GROMACS .gro file of C-alpha atoms in nm:
model
  266
    1GLY     CA    1  -0.482  -2.137  -5.463
    2GLY     CA    2  -0.104  -2.223  -5.456
    3PRO     CA    3   0.114  -2.347  -5.160
    4ASP     CA    4   0.198  -1.992  -5.076
    5GLU     CA    5  -0.165  -1.913  -4.983
    6LEU     CA    6  -0.201  -2.205  -4.743
    7PRO     CA    7  -0.193  -2.134  -4.375
    8GLU     CA    8   0.167  -2.192  -4.213
    9GLY     CA    9   0.209  -2.550  -4.172
   10ALA     CA   10  -0.058  -2.683  -4.418
   11ASP     CA   11   0.219  -2.769  -4.672
   12ILE     CA   12   0.408  -3.012  -4.449
   13TYR     CA   13   0.089  -3.176  -4.358
   14GLU     CA   14   0.018  -3.221  -4.747
   15LEU     CA   15   0.362  -3.343  -4.776
   16LEU     CA   16   0.331  -3.591  -4.516
   17GLU     CA   17   0.009  -3.715  -4.674
   18VAL     CA   18   0.189  -3.764  -5.003
   19LEU     CA   19   0.454  -3.956  -4.863
   20GLU     CA   20   0.235  -4.184  -4.658
   21ARG     CA   21   0.037  -4.244  -4.969
   22THR     CA   22   0.370  -4.305  -5.157
   23ARG     CA   23   0.469  -4.558  -4.883
   24ILE     CA   24   0.166  -4.753  -4.899
   25ASP     CA   25   0.145  -4.760  -5.269
   26CYS     CA   26   0.536  -4.886  -5.275
   27GLU     CA   27   0.458  -5.139  -5.018
   28ARG     CA   28   0.170  -5.263  -5.205
   29GLU     CA   29   0.364  -5.276  -5.521
   30GLY     CA   30   0.662  -5.464  -5.365
   31ARG     CA   31   0.896  -5.154  -5.444
   32TYR     CA   32   1.042  -5.189  -5.073
   33ASP     CA   33   1.351  -4.960  -5.117
   34GLU     CA   34   1.134  -4.696  -5.232
   35ALA     CA   35   0.902  -4.753  -4.963
   36GLU     CA   36   1.198  -4.733  -4.702
   37VAL     CA   37   1.314  -4.411  -4.854
   38ALA     CA   38   0.966  -4.260  -4.822
   39ASN     CA   39   0.934  -4.408  -4.466
   40ALA     CA   40   1.247  -4.268  -4.356
   41ARG     CA   41   1.159  -3.933  -4.500
   42LEU     CA   42   0.840  -3.951  -4.328
   43GLU     CA   43   0.990  -4.019  -4.002
   44GLN     CA   44   1.235  -3.740  -4.053
   45LEU     CA   45   0.943  -3.479  -4.147
   46ARG     CA   46   0.732  -3.632  -3.857
   47ASP     CA   47   1.020  -3.560  -3.605
   48HIS     CA   48   1.089  -3.224  -3.743
   49GLU     CA   49   0.724  -3.115  -3.729
   50GLU     CA   50   0.695  -3.259  -3.380
   51ASN     CA   51   0.992  -3.047  -3.258
   52ARG     CA   52   0.848  -2.742  -3.418
   53ARG     CA   53   0.507  -2.785  -3.268
   54ARG     CA   54   0.672  -2.858  -2.934
   55GLU     CA   55   0.889  -2.551  -2.955
   56GLU     CA   56   0.612  -2.339  -3.079
   57LEU     CA   57   0.381  -2.454  -2.797
   58HIS     CA   58   0.639  -2.393  -2.547
   59SER     CA   59   0.709  -2.048  -2.682
   60GLN     CA   60   0.343  -1.966  -2.686
   61GLN     CA   61   0.283  -2.091  -2.334
   62LEU     CA   62   0.598  -1.926  -2.198
   63SER     CA   63   0.460  -1.606  -2.345
   64GLU     CA   64   0.120  -1.633  -2.206
   65ARG     CA   65   0.298  -1.717  -1.838
   66LEU     CA   66   0.514  -1.422  -1.902
   67GLY     CA   67   0.207  -1.188  -1.996
   68VAL     CA   68   0.045  -1.298  -1.656
   69GLU     CA   69   0.359  -1.207  -1.460
   70GLU     CA   70   0.403  -0.876  -1.636
   71ALA     CA   71   0.018  -0.801  -1.586
   72HIS     CA   72   0.081  -0.893  -1.214
   73MET     CA   73   0.392  -0.684  -1.172
   74LYS     CA   74   0.220  -0.365  -1.330
   75GLU     CA   75  -0.095  -0.428  -1.098
   76LEU     CA   76   0.142  -0.460  -0.810
   77GLN     CA   77   0.321  -0.131  -0.908
   78GLU     CA   78  -0.006   0.057  -0.941
   79PHE     CA   79  -0.129  -0.067  -0.604
   80ASN     CA   80   0.179   0.029  -0.444
   81GLU     CA   81   0.169   0.369  -0.602
   82MET     CA   82  -0.196   0.432  -0.529
   83TRP     CA   83  -0.141   0.318  -0.134
   84ASP     CA   84   0.198   0.539  -0.112
   85ARG     CA   85  -0.049   0.834  -0.233
   86LYS     CA   86  -0.302   0.736   0.028
   87VAL     CA   87  -0.067   0.714   0.332
   88GLU     CA   88   0.110   1.037   0.204
   89GLU     CA   89  -0.237   1.212   0.207
   90PHE     CA   90  -0.323   1.055   0.531
   91GLN     CA   91   0.009   1.185   0.682
   92ARG     CA   92  -0.055   1.546   0.554
   93HIS     CA   93  -0.405   1.543   0.683
   94ALA     CA   94  -0.290   1.415   1.031
   95GLU     CA   95  -0.012   1.688   1.059
   96ASN     CA   96  -0.265   1.936   0.957
   97LEU     CA   97  -0.511   1.849   1.230
   98GLN     CA   98  -0.228   1.831   1.477
   99ALA     CA   99  -0.070   2.178   1.388
  100THR     CA  100  -0.433   2.326   1.381
  101LEU     CA  101  -0.480   2.193   1.724
  102GLU     CA  102  -0.144   2.317   1.850
  103ALA     CA  103  -0.201   2.681   1.720
  104ARG     CA  104  -0.564   2.680   1.899
  105HIS     CA  105  -0.405   2.542   2.229
  106ASP     CA  106  -0.124   2.825   2.226
  107ALA     CA  107  -0.394   3.099   2.165
  108GLU     CA  108  -0.631   2.969   2.419
  109HIS     CA  109  -0.340   2.904   2.674
  110GLN     CA  110  -0.224   3.276   2.591
  111ALA     CA  111  -0.573   3.399   2.660
  112TYR     CA  112  -0.631   3.221   2.974
  113MET     CA  113  -0.315   3.321   3.134
  114GLU     CA  114  -0.392   3.695   3.071
  115LYS     CA  115  -0.741   3.611   3.230
  116LEU     CA  116  -0.567   3.441   3.538
  117ARG     CA  117  -0.328   3.733   3.583
  118ALA     CA  118  -0.606   3.985   3.583
  119GLU     CA  119  -0.892   3.784   3.770
  120THR     CA  120  -0.714   3.561   4.023
  121GLU     CA  121  -0.805   3.656   4.377
  122PRO     CA  122  -0.687   3.796   4.574
  123ARG     CA  123  -0.579   4.066   4.318
  124THR     CA  124  -0.405   4.291   4.578
  125PRO     CA  125  -0.252   4.222   4.898
  126ARG     CA  126  -0.449   4.223   5.208
  127TRP     CA  127  -0.245   4.397   5.481
  128SER     CA  128  -0.253   4.264   5.817
  129LYS     CA  129  -0.375   4.452   6.124
  130ASP     CA  130  -0.003   4.486   6.246
  131LEU     CA  131   0.092   4.657   5.926
  132LEU     CA  132  -0.184   4.883   5.915
  133ASN     CA  133  -0.115   4.977   6.286
  134LEU     CA  134   0.223   5.047   6.209
  135ARG     CA  135   0.122   5.278   5.925
  136LYS     CA  136  -0.099   5.464   6.149
  137ILE     CA  137   0.163   5.505   6.417
  138GLN     CA  138   0.398   5.613   6.146
  139GLU     CA  139   0.159   5.887   6.003
  140ARG     CA  140   0.084   5.987   6.366
  141LEU     CA  141   0.442   6.032   6.475
  142ALA     CA  142   0.523   6.236   6.155
  143LYS     CA  143   0.228   6.487   6.252
  144MET     CA  144   0.373   6.495   6.588
  145LYS     CA  145   0.702   6.607   6.426
  146LYS     CA  146   0.881   6.306   6.588
  147TYR     CA  147   1.055   6.216   6.263
  148ALA     CA  148   1.317   5.993   6.400
  149GLU     CA  149   1.063   5.779   6.555
  150ALA     CA  150   0.829   5.809   6.257
  151GLY     CA  151   1.130   5.704   6.030
  152LYS     CA  152   1.212   5.396   6.256
  153THR     CA  153   0.837   5.307   6.243
  154LYS     CA  154   0.833   5.329   5.864
  155GLY     CA  155   1.141   5.111   5.845
  156GLN     CA  156   0.953   4.827   6.048
  157ALA     CA  157   0.621   4.881   5.839
  158ASP     CA  158   0.810   4.866   5.507
  159ALA     CA  159   1.000   4.536   5.600
  160LEU     CA  160   0.664   4.403   5.712
  161GLU     CA  161   0.483   4.512   5.390
  162GLU     CA  162   0.763   4.363   5.187
  163GLN     CA  163   0.728   4.039   5.364
  164GLU     CA  164   0.361   4.040   5.334
  165HIS     CA  165   0.374   4.129   4.963
  166ALA     CA  166   0.602   3.859   4.895
  167MET     CA  167   0.376   3.597   5.077
  168TRP     CA  168   0.057   3.727   4.878
  169SER     CA  169   0.256   3.710   4.543
  170ALA     CA  170   0.371   3.358   4.613
  171LYS     CA  171   0.034   3.228   4.727
  172ARG     CA  172  -0.116   3.393   4.391
  173GLU     CA  173   0.145   3.250   4.189
  174ALA     CA  174   0.107   2.908   4.312
  175LYS     CA  175  -0.291   2.936   4.261
  176ILE     CA  176  -0.231   3.072   3.898
  177ALA     CA  177   0.030   2.776   3.854
  178THR     CA  178  -0.233   2.519   3.972
  179CYS     CA  179  -0.498   2.669   3.740
  180GLU     CA  180  -0.263   2.684   3.446
  181GLU     CA  181  -0.151   2.305   3.501
  182LEU     CA  182  -0.512   2.191   3.513
  183PHE     CA  183  -0.578   2.391   3.187
  184LEU     CA  184  -0.265   2.246   3.020
  185ASN     CA  185  -0.362   1.902   3.143
  186LYS     CA  186  -0.708   1.924   2.985
  187GLN     CA  187  -0.532   2.026   2.647
  188ARG     CA  188  -0.280   1.743   2.678
  189LEU     CA  189  -0.582   1.518   2.708
  190GLU     CA  190  -0.733   1.678   2.403
  191MET     CA  191  -0.406   1.624   2.200
  192GLY     CA  192  -0.370   1.269   2.327
  193GLY     CA  193  -0.724   1.209   2.202
  194LEU     CA  194  -0.636   1.347   1.853
  195LEU     CA  195  -0.306   1.150   1.842
  196LYS     CA  196  -0.499   0.832   1.941
  197ARG     CA  197  -0.750   0.890   1.664
  198ILE     CA  198  -0.477   0.934   1.417
  199GLN     CA  199  -0.303   0.633   1.510
  200SER     CA  200  -0.626   0.424   1.503
  201GLY     CA  201  -0.688   0.581   1.139
  202ARG     CA  202  -0.331   0.488   1.052
  203GLU     CA  203  -0.380   0.116   1.186
  204GLU     CA  204  -0.718   0.089   0.985
  205GLN     CA  205  -0.536   0.204   0.686
  206LYS     CA  206  -0.263  -0.055   0.729
  207HIS     CA  207  -0.521  -0.328   0.769
  208ALA     CA  208  -0.716  -0.202   0.462
  209LYS     CA  209  -0.398  -0.235   0.248
  210LYS     CA  210  -0.315  -0.556   0.394
  211VAL     CA  211  -0.663  -0.704   0.292
  212GLU     CA  212  -0.669  -0.551  -0.053
  213LEU     CA  213  -0.309  -0.689  -0.100
  214GLU     CA  214  -0.415  -1.039  -0.036
  215ARG     CA  215  -0.697  -1.017  -0.243
  216LEU     CA  216  -0.461  -0.885  -0.531
  217LEU     CA  217  -0.226  -1.187  -0.458
  218GLN     CA  218  -0.514  -1.421  -0.437
  219ARG     CA  219  -0.639  -1.333  -0.772
  220TYR     CA  220  -0.284  -1.348  -0.925
  221HIS     CA  221  -0.247  -1.708  -0.776
  222ASN     CA  222  -0.600  -1.808  -0.916
  223VAL     CA  223  -0.510  -1.693  -1.260
  224LYS     CA  224  -0.191  -1.849  -1.249
  225THR     CA  225  -0.316  -2.175  -1.129
  226GLN     CA  226  -0.580  -2.170  -1.403
  227LEU     CA  227  -0.340  -2.076  -1.666
  228ASN     CA  228  -0.089  -2.372  -1.547
  229SER     CA  229  -0.382  -2.603  -1.553
  230GLN     CA  230  -0.491  -2.516  -1.898
  231GLN     CA  231  -0.151  -2.530  -2.026
  232ALA     CA  232  -0.108  -2.869  -1.890
  233ILE     CA  233  -0.418  -3.005  -2.068
  234ILE     CA  234  -0.287  -2.840  -2.393
  235ARG     CA  235   0.033  -3.022  -2.349
  236LYS     CA  236  -0.123  -3.346  -2.268
  237ARG     CA  237  -0.360  -3.322  -2.572
  238ALA     CA  238  -0.055  -3.241  -2.799
  239GLU     CA  239   0.140  -3.546  -2.669
  240LYS     CA  240  -0.157  -3.766  -2.721
  241PHE     CA  241  -0.227  -3.657  -3.055
  242PRO     CA  242   0.095  -3.648  -3.235
  243VAL     CA  243   0.163  -3.511  -3.581
  244MET     CA  244   0.040  -3.825  -3.754
  245ALA     CA  245  -0.282  -3.824  -3.590
  246ALA     CA  246  -0.342  -3.483  -3.755
  247VAL     CA  247  -0.245  -3.652  -4.092
  248PRO     CA  248  -0.559  -3.811  -4.259
  249SER     CA  249  -0.549  -4.163  -4.360
  250PRO     CA  250  -0.525  -4.208  -4.748
  251ARG     CA  251  -0.849  -4.162  -4.889
  252ALA     CA  252  -1.040  -4.469  -5.042
  253PRO     CA  253  -1.117  -4.386  -5.410
  254LEU     CA  254  -1.474  -4.339  -5.473
  255GLN     CA  255  -1.515  -4.633  -5.719
  256LYS     CA  256  -1.365  -4.993  -5.652
  257GLY     CA  257  -1.069  -5.078  -5.839
  258PRO     CA  258  -0.696  -5.046  -5.818
  259SER     CA  259  -0.537  -4.726  -5.696
  260PRO     CA  260  -0.409  -4.503  -5.974
  261PRO     CA  261  -0.036  -4.527  -5.998
  262VAL     CA  262   0.186  -4.272  -5.802
  263SER     CA  263   0.312  -4.120  -6.109
  264ALA     CA  264  -0.062  -4.027  -6.212
  265ARG     CA  265  -0.070  -3.809  -5.895
  266ALA     CA  266   0.265  -3.686  -5.905
   0.00000   0.00000   0.00000
C-alpha cells in the first residue's frame, strides 16, 4: 500500500531510514557535502520526532492521570451522596421513634392520671370525731328548736369541715404528685434510653462512614501511585530508547558486493 495506508509515524521512520542510508552511502563515496546535508536533515527529523513523541507521551500520561482524578472525584461524589441519604434516613427513623414514644408517653400519662384521680386513697375525707360530734350537736339543737345555738354550732362545724377538707385534699394531691413524678421519671428514663441508643447508632454510622472513606482514599492512593510508577517506567524507557534506536540499521545486501547506488533506490 501507499504511505497514506501506513500507521501514523511509519512514514517518518521510513524517511529516517532512507536518510541514514543516504548519509552512509555519501560518506563511503566521499560526497561529504551531501553527507552533511543528509546528516543535518536527519538530526532535524530526529529532534522533531523526539519532541513529537515526548509531547504525545506527556499528553497521553496527563490524560491517564486526569482520568484517574475524574474517576476518583465521581466515586467521592457518589460516596457522599450515598452517605447523605443514609444519614437522612437514619435521622428520619430516629425522629419517628422519638415521636412515637412521646405520643405513647402522653397517652399513658393521661390514663395514669385519670386512674390516680379515681383510685388514690383516701378517696373521700375522713372526718374527725370533733367534727362528727359538732354535727350531732347541731342536729340535736335543731330538733330541740334551739335554732340560734344550732346555727352557731353549724358555723363551727362548717369551719372545721372546710379545714379538714383542705388538709385531706392537700395530702391526697401530694400523694398523687409523688406517684405522678415517679411515673414521669420512669418515662424520662425510657426516653433517655432511646436517645442514648439513637446517639450510639449515629456514632456507629459516623465510624462506618469514616472507615469506608479511608478505604476509598487508600484505593485512590494505590491506583495513583501505581499509575505514577508505570508512567515513570515508560518515560525512562522512552528516554533510554530515542528515535534512532527505533530506526533499523541499513540492511546488509543478501549477496556480497558493492551497495547499489542511491539513484537506483530513489
